[in-house]
Coordinates of C-alpha atoms in Angstrom, one line a residue:
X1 CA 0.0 0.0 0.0
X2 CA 2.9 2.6 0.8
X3 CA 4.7 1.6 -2.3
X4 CA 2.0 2.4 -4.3
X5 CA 1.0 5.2 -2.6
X6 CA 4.8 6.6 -3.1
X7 CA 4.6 6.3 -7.1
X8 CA 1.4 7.7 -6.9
X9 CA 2.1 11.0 -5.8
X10 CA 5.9 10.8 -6.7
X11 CA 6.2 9.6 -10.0
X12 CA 4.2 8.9 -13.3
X13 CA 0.8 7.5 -13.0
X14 CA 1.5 6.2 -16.4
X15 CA 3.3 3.3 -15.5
X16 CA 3.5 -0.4 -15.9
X17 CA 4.5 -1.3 -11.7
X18 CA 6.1 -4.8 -10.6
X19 CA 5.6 -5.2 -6.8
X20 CA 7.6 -8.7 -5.6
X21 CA 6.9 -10.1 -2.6
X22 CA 8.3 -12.5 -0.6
X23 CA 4.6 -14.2 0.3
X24 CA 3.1 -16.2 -2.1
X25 CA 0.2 -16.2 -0.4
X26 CA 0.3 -12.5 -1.0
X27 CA 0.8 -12.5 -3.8
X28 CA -2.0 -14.8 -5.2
X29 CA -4.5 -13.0 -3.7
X30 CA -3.7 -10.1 -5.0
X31 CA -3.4 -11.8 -8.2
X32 CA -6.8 -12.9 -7.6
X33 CA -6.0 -16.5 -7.9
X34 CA -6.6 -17.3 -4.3
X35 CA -9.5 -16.0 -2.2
X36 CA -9.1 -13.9 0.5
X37 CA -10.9 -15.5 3.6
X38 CA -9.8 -12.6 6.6
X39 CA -11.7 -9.2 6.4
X40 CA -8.9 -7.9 8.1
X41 CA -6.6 -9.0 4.7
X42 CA -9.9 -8.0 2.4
X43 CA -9.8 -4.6 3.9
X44 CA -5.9 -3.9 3.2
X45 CA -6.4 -5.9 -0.6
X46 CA -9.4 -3.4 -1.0
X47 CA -7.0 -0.6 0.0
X48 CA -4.2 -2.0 -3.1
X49 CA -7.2 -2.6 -5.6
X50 CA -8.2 1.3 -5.1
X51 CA -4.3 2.0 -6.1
X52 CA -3.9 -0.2 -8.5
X53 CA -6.5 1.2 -11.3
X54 CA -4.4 4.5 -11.0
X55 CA -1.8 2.6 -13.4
X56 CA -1.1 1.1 -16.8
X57 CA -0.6 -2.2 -15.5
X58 CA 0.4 -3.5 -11.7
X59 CA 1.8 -7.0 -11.4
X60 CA 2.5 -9.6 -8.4
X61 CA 5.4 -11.8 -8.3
X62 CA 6.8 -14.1 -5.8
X63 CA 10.0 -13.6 -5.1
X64 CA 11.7 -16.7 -2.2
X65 CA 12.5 -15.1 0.7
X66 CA 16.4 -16.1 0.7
X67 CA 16.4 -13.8 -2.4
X68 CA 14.4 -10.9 -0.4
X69 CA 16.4 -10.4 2.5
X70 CA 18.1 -6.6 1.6
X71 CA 14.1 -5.7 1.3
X72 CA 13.4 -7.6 4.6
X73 CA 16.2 -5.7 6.2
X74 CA 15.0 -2.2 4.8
X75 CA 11.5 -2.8 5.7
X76 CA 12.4 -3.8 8.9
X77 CA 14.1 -1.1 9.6
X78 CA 11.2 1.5 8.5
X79 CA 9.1 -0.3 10.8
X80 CA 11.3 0.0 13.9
X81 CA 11.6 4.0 13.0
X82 CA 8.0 4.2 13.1
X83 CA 7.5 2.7 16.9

């Protein structure tokens, strides 16, 4: 959600966007090849959906977690300045 919120207002809304994620379960249901059973997780895939038609094209991949871990590390450390 903050990802696409920062190309939203920073950069051009004419843009093809590839978001990789490190959940596969994420990732499919954003894909909309696995339902979404938690309203809590509907909620926050509602919030994406809203971004997403703000876009040429947004796509989900799956990228393993070994692969992910200078992301992990950066997101990590946005969420401890936050607290």
């Amino acid at each position: 959600i903050e990802a696409l919120n920062y190309v939203k207002q920073n950069l051009s809304k004419d843009l093809e966007i590839e978001v990789r994620a490190d959940s596969n379960l994420a990732v499919q249901q954003l894909s909309g090849r696995f339902k979404v059973n938690k309203p809590h997780i509907y909620e926050l895939i509602g919030r994406v959906k809203e971004n997403e038609v703000l876009f040429k094209k947004v796509v989900y991949k799956h990228i393993a977690r070994a692969l992910n871990k200078r992301a992990d590390l950066l997101a990590n450390k946005a969420l401890d300045n936050r607290i």
